[in-house]
Amino acid sequence: MTSITGLLDRRRTIPQKYIPVLVTAGLFVAMFVTGGIRYENFATGQIILNVFIDNAFLLVVAVGMTFVILTGGIDLSVGSVVALATMLSASLLKDGWPAYAVMVLVLVIGGVLGLAMGAIIHYFEIQPFIVTLAGMFLARGLCYTISTESIPIDNPTFTDIAQTRVNLGGDLSVSPSAVIAVVVVVIAAYVLHYTRLGRNVYATGGSEQSALLMGLPVARTKIAVYTISGFCSALGGLLFAFYSLSGYGLSAVGMELDAIAAVVIGGTLLTGGSGFLIGTVLGVLVLGLIQTIISFEGTLSSWWTRIFIGMLLFVFILLQRVFSGGSRRRTP
Amino acid sequence: MTEHILRMSGITKTFPGVTALQDVNLAVRRGEIHAICGENGAGKSTLMKVLSGVYPHGQYDGEIVFEGNRCEFGGIRDSERAGIVIIHQELALSPQLSIAENIYLGNERARRGIIDWNRTNYEAGELLKRVGLRENPTTTVSDIGVGKQQLVEIAKALSKEVKLLILDEPTAALNDEDSAHLLDLLRGLRDEGITCVIISHKLNEVIAIADSVTILRDGHTIETLDMAADSVTEDRIISGMVGRALDNRFPPRTPAIGEEAFRIEDWTVYSPSQPGRKVVDGASLMLRRGEIVGLAGLMGAGRTELAMSVFGRTYGVHISGRVFKGGKQVELRTVQDAIRHGVAYATEDRKRYGLNLIEDIKRNISAAWLKGLSRRGWVNEYEEYRVAQQFRGSMNIKAPSVDSVVGKLSGGNQQKVVLSKWILTEPDVLILDEPTRGIDVGAKYEIYVIINRLAEQGKAVLVISSELPELLGLCDRIYTLSEGRVTGEVPREEATQERLMYLMTKGQE
């Protein structure tokens, strides 16, 4: 008797935290298959690789966002930091700085911005929403102090990276940016699942007060995730600069919301403590695939992407509710 | 005129995979206070949810007859219209609204959609008089204490012309004074003809107030006792609840007490919210190895505040005093310091402060000792799993696996996870704050066994508890705390409830 109920429990409880990720994966496969049936030349490996190529910067930004959301926070500044990173790169390169020095400097600035916001959030106990909203305005405003115009990038290192394709055998190839994004994902997944920092992220998001009373370094963890997010945003900005070969203060407007959407579609709880990085990857892929399908459709304008993403978010949050309904409701 | 105001018969309620109630019968006489007792998970709350329409008709089998009519409630509104009001353990008040607004929430005193505030406040005032609450109806609910909030809930029920009032653990969060007041009020309501059903773990209160008691166990009705006719004692009720006579609620133990392990001297803590108020005032305590020491005190005496301020200064400001560990003075400035010096504190509110409820068992157990389970920041997951398995066995944590989510475990098993977590840090001193709060009788015994085992291993254990019988049954020595001051130190042989209560109330005049 007990062994049977035990088995049943096992079947019910273990996959529960994986269900949202599995749903997203299923959704992705369904979209891909539908696209393949509907359009010629769709069901190829290169289509998926193109999604990676076109969304490498979003993927990197969403990785940072995943860390923040897992602690129960939010980072609204990422889009502006991406724009700031492109502007800084473009203007410094124009002034004749060496490419690698520019990259390092941009990454450091992104990390420091994140660190500062994290410190303010933790030590002054201000809501992350407000602090990062301020950070968002600040970074966006700094873009315009550099220039209000778009600055083209003609630095040979940057243009090389933009034009290089890494051959994967067959007819498949990806851009260096996509490779960088995948490397970031792998490192981040390892950090989240196999290190103490990762554990502290989940514990802080699950219950900050409990984490404090367990002696976990909550302060360090919270500051670390915003630093990671700032760093990822700056890296995303560099990838965006490779992609667009320009710096512009109006680029990546609203990207913070795309990143949040990707994380949520990937099954991470906005309240923190539960979710997986692979879910975020799938979330970005789903968003990218919607764009691809709409471009294949041809007759639809690009703003249909937004409508689909909006509907998808709704459907997805409803699905999460339905599948995990039992666990949310308490039976005392 | 039926003798019974309520008769529930043959109630069966199943959830997927679980039968929560099996053929349960409950008969409540008009104008009595009827207690329902049972261990956690016995089905008390489920039964009340069936009665109040939270689980609508059709989702359960069986029959409900209220005031002679068969009832098929489709929701809470239906049952409230019939005159059944349930007050849940977690109060359902809106903290930012006034007392009067809360009382008439969803039932506003309005004329053509416009709220008549004069009438609202006047009538609320009348209700407050009836429940004996001396507060202005316009006071914001968050400004009054939990005890008074409970009274507001009752006033709200009265505003709905209640015939049957159901209270789920009404005194769980109240101090003795507020509890006593509440029980008086219930007696008063009974005299006015309102029938009460009360679910309570506090058996002394059940004995004091109930006219009859129905005992549930594992979703079955065990028996209904008439308090006047049968001579009902606490032990009688407990034996019904657990299905065996409890000759001994505490496991036997031969104390082997060693030298001094932990001492605090002249410990003073100020309140962080009320500047200048001393919450702990010059307290000194000493624990020996292998000793179980109790800390008794009424609500607000500063027990938890004392413990938390010692444990890495997690409570209070302007903390002063000295802490000695094994005779040497130590500074415990942070929780990490405390853990490093072998001090552990298991909180009284394990759901909020003790556990990550959405995480699994193994990660909760390892959380405070990740340092020992990892190298250069990388967690050894194999070791973590092994350790968790070991604790699941030795602590008898009842769960399908160590991957089970902690939030789904029963209170007793959650507490075992909390204790496992701290035992893993290999502490010499454990401070256990209300270790058996909200835990059913069977699991309490298991927790006592664990506490005894810790003492046997030579650890010093400080138990904070509101239940004096628990302290008397468990501890070698008991300190009493009153208004932040240590007012007494009583060895086991001299300790009685009366003596402790005298010391706990000393200096409160």
Tab-separated table of C-alpha atoms in Angstrom, chain A residues 5-6 8-10 12-14 16-17 190-197 199-200 202-207 209-218 220 269 272-274 326-328 330-332, chain B residues 15-17 45-46 49 55 308 311 314 335-336 339 345 347 350-360 363-364 366-368 370-371 374 377-379 381 384 400-401 403-404 407-408 421-422:
chain	number	residue	atom	x	y	z
A	5	THR	CA	1.194	5.449	-3.024
A	6	GLY	CA	4.888	6.187	-2.754
A	8	LEU	CA	2.339	7.458	-7.345
A	9	ASP	CA	3.707	10.341	-5.332
A	10	ARG	CA	7.032	9.950	-7.017
A	12	ARG	CA	3.493	13.187	-9.398
A	13	THR	CA	6.044	15.154	-7.440
A	14	ILE	CA	9.376	14.770	-9.203
A	16	GLN	CA	6.493	18.980	-11.267
A	17	LYS	CA	9.282	21.508	-11.310
A	190	TYR	CA	26.757	25.159	-14.403
A	191	VAL	CA	27.001	28.027	-11.951
A	192	LEU	CA	23.301	27.838	-11.160
A	193	HIS	CA	23.128	24.107	-10.649
A	194	TYR	CA	26.485	23.072	-9.331
A	195	THR	CA	27.888	25.907	-7.247
A	196	ARG	CA	27.126	27.406	-3.877
A	197	LEU	CA	26.376	30.705	-5.554
A	199	ARG	CA	22.220	27.353	-4.486
A	200	ASN	CA	22.186	30.673	-2.721
A	202	TYR	CA	17.563	29.600	-5.421
A	203	ALA	CA	17.467	29.776	-1.620
A	204	THR	CA	17.256	33.570	-1.611
A	205	GLY	CA	14.418	33.497	-4.119
A	206	GLY	CA	12.596	30.705	-2.304
A	207	SER	CA	12.568	32.496	1.026
A	209	GLN	CA	14.127	35.367	5.446
A	210	SER	CA	14.869	31.668	5.770
A	211	ALA	CA	18.076	32.101	3.830
A	212	LEU	CA	19.156	34.856	6.233
A	213	LEU	CA	18.509	32.669	9.264
A	214	MET	CA	20.430	29.798	7.677
A	215	GLY	CA	23.483	32.006	7.493
A	216	LEU	CA	23.455	32.177	3.705
A	217	PRO	CA	25.203	35.237	2.259
A	218	VAL	CA	22.003	36.885	1.021
A	220	ARG	CA	26.450	38.932	-1.532
A	269	LEU	CA	8.578	31.818	-11.371
A	272	GLY	CA	11.788	33.527	-7.568
A	273	GLY	CA	13.202	30.280	-6.317
A	274	SER	CA	12.089	28.020	-9.129
A	326	GLY	CA	-2.330	21.613	-7.166
A	327	SER	CA	0.919	22.891	-5.787
A	328	ARG	CA	-0.063	26.552	-5.672
A	330	ARG	CA	-2.693	25.129	-0.135
A	331	THR	CA	-4.791	22.491	1.537
A	332	PRO	CA	-4.303	22.990	5.235
B	15	PHE	CA	-8.913	13.953	-3.340
B	16	PRO	CA	-6.994	12.311	-6.178
B	17	GLY	CA	-5.238	9.403	-4.505
B	45	SER	CA	-10.377	21.377	8.284
B	46	THR	CA	-11.652	19.361	5.320
B	49	LYS	CA	-14.719	23.141	4.353
B	55	TYR	CA	-16.087	22.168	-1.398
B	308	MET	CA	17.588	35.479	17.859
B	311	PHE	CA	22.079	33.839	17.163
B	314	THR	CA	19.301	38.481	13.824
B	335	VAL	CA	24.721	33.922	11.519
B	336	GLN	CA	27.881	32.607	9.881
B	339	ILE	CA	27.330	28.467	12.861
B	345	TYR	CA	18.781	28.158	16.126
B	347	THR	CA	12.974	29.141	14.450
B	350	ARG	CA	9.540	27.319	10.267
B	351	LYS	CA	7.432	28.089	7.195
B	352	ARG	CA	8.545	31.709	7.034
B	353	TYR	CA	12.009	31.667	8.515
B	354	GLY	CA	13.133	28.065	8.635
B	355	LEU	CA	12.564	26.518	5.243
B	356	ASN	CA	12.529	27.174	1.546
B	357	LEU	CA	9.096	25.678	0.969
B	358	ILE	CA	9.341	25.436	-2.808
B	359	GLU	CA	12.652	23.580	-2.663
B	360	ASP	CA	13.166	19.861	-2.077
B	363	ARG	CA	18.548	21.119	-0.653
B	364	ASN	CA	16.844	22.345	2.495
B	366	SER	CA	22.173	21.058	2.970
B	367	ALA	CA	21.430	24.790	2.876
B	368	ALA	CA	23.173	25.845	6.077
B	370	LEU	CA	26.925	23.959	1.844
B	371	LYS	CA	30.430	24.954	2.841
B	374	SER	CA	31.383	21.765	-1.505
B	377	GLY	CA	32.347	26.743	-4.563
B	378	TRP	CA	31.249	23.550	-6.334
B	379	VAL	CA	28.601	21.542	-4.557
B	381	GLU	CA	25.663	16.688	-5.226
B	384	GLU	CA	24.461	16.035	-0.584
B	400	PRO	CA	8.505	9.546	-0.970
B	401	SER	CA	12.076	10.682	-1.532
B	403	ASP	CA	13.521	15.091	-3.899
B	404	SER	CA	10.065	15.826	-2.466
B	407	GLY	CA	6.086	22.627	1.321
B	408	LYS	CA	4.038	19.474	0.846
B	421	LYS	CA	19.593	20.997	8.616
B	422	TRP	CA	20.964	22.230	11.902
